[in-house]
mmCIF file of C-alpha atoms in Angstrom:
data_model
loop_
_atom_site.group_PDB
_atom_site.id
_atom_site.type_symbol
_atom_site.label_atom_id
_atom_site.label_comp_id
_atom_site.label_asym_id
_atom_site.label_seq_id
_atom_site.Cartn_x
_atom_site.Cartn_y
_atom_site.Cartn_z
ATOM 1 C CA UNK J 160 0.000 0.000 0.000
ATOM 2 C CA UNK J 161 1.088 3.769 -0.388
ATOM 3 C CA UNK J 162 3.266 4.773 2.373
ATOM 4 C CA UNK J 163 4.998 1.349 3.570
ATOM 5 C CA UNK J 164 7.385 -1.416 1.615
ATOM 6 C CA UNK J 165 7.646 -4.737 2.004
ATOM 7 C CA UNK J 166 11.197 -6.122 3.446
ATOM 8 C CA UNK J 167 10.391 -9.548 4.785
ATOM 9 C CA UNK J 168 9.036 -12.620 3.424
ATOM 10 C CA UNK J 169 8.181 -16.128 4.628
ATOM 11 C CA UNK J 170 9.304 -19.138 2.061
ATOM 12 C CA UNK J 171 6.078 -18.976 0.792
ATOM 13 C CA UNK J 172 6.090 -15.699 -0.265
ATOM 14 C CA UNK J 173 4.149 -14.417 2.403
ATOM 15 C CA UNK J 174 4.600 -10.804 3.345
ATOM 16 C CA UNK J 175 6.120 -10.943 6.804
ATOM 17 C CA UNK J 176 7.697 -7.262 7.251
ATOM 18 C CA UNK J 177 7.264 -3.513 6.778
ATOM 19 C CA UNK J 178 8.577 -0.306 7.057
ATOM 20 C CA UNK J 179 7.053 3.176 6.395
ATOM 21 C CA UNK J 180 8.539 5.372 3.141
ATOM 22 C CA UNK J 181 7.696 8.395 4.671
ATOM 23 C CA UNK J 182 9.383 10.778 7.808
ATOM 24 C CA UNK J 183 7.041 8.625 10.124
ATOM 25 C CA UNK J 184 8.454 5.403 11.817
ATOM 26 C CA UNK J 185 6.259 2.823 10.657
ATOM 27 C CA UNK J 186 7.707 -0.856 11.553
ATOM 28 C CA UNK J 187 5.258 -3.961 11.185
ATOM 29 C CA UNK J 188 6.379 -7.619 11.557
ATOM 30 C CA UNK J 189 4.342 -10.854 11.621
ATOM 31 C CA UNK J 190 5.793 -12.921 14.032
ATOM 32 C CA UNK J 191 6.282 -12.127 18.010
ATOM 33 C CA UNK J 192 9.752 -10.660 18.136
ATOM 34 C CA UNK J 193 8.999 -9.658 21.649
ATOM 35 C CA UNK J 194 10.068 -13.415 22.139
ATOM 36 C CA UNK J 195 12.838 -12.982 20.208
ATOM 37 C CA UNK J 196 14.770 -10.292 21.674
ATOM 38 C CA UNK J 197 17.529 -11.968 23.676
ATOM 39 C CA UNK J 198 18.385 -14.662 21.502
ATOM 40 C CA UNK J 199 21.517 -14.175 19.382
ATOM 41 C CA UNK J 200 20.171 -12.900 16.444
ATOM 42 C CA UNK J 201 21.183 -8.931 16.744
ATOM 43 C CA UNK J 202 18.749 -7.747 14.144
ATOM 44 C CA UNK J 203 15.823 -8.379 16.530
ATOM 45 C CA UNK J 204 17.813 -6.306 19.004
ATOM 46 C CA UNK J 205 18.378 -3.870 16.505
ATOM 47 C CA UNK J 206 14.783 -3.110 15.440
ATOM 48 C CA UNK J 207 13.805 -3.111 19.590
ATOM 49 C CA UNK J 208 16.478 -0.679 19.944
ATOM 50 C CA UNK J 209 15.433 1.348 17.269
ATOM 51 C CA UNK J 210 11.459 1.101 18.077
ATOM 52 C CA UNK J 211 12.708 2.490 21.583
ATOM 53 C CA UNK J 212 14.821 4.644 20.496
ATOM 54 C CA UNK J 213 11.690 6.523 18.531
ATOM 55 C CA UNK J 214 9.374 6.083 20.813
ATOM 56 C CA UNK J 215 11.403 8.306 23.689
ATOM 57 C CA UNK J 216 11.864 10.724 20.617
ATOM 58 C CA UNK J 217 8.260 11.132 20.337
ATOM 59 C CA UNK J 218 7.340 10.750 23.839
ATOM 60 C CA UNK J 219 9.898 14.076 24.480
ATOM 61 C CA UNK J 220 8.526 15.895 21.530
ATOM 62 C CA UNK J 221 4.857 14.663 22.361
ATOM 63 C CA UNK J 222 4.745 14.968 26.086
ATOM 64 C CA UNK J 223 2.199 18.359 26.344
ATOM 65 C CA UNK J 224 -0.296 15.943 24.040
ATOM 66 C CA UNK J 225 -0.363 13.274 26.900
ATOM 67 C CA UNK J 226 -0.172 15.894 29.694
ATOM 68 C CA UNK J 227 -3.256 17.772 28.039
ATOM 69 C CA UNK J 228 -5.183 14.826 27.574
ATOM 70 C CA UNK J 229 -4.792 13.426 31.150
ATOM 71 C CA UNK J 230 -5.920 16.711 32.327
ATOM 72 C CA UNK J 231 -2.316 17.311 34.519
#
């Protein structure tokens, strides 16, 4: 679809991963990488570090939004 490209497959040719094209971080995976994350494969550390890594940049940039709407 517009805005996101595929860059993971299954061996069936299932779409299994993809990112946003855009300034927005947009990261979708079909699996659960959560239960990934320590094993020794450092991509799935990589993408959790990166995922974190934009989430505190929008959470810093974002915080009056979440202060506004919990009425602090």
């Amino acid at each position: 679809g517009a805005g996101v490209q595929a860059v993971a497959w299954s061996d069936d040719g299932v779409v299994e991963g993809l990112e946003g094209t855009g300034a927005n971080f947009i990261l979708a995976v079909q699996c659960h990488p959560e239960a990934l994350y320590n094993r020794a494969d450092a991509r799935w550390q990589q993408m959790f570090g990166r995922f974190v890594d934009k989430a505190r940049t929008f959470a810093s940039t974002h915080r009056h939004v979440a202060t506004q709407a919990s009425g602090i």
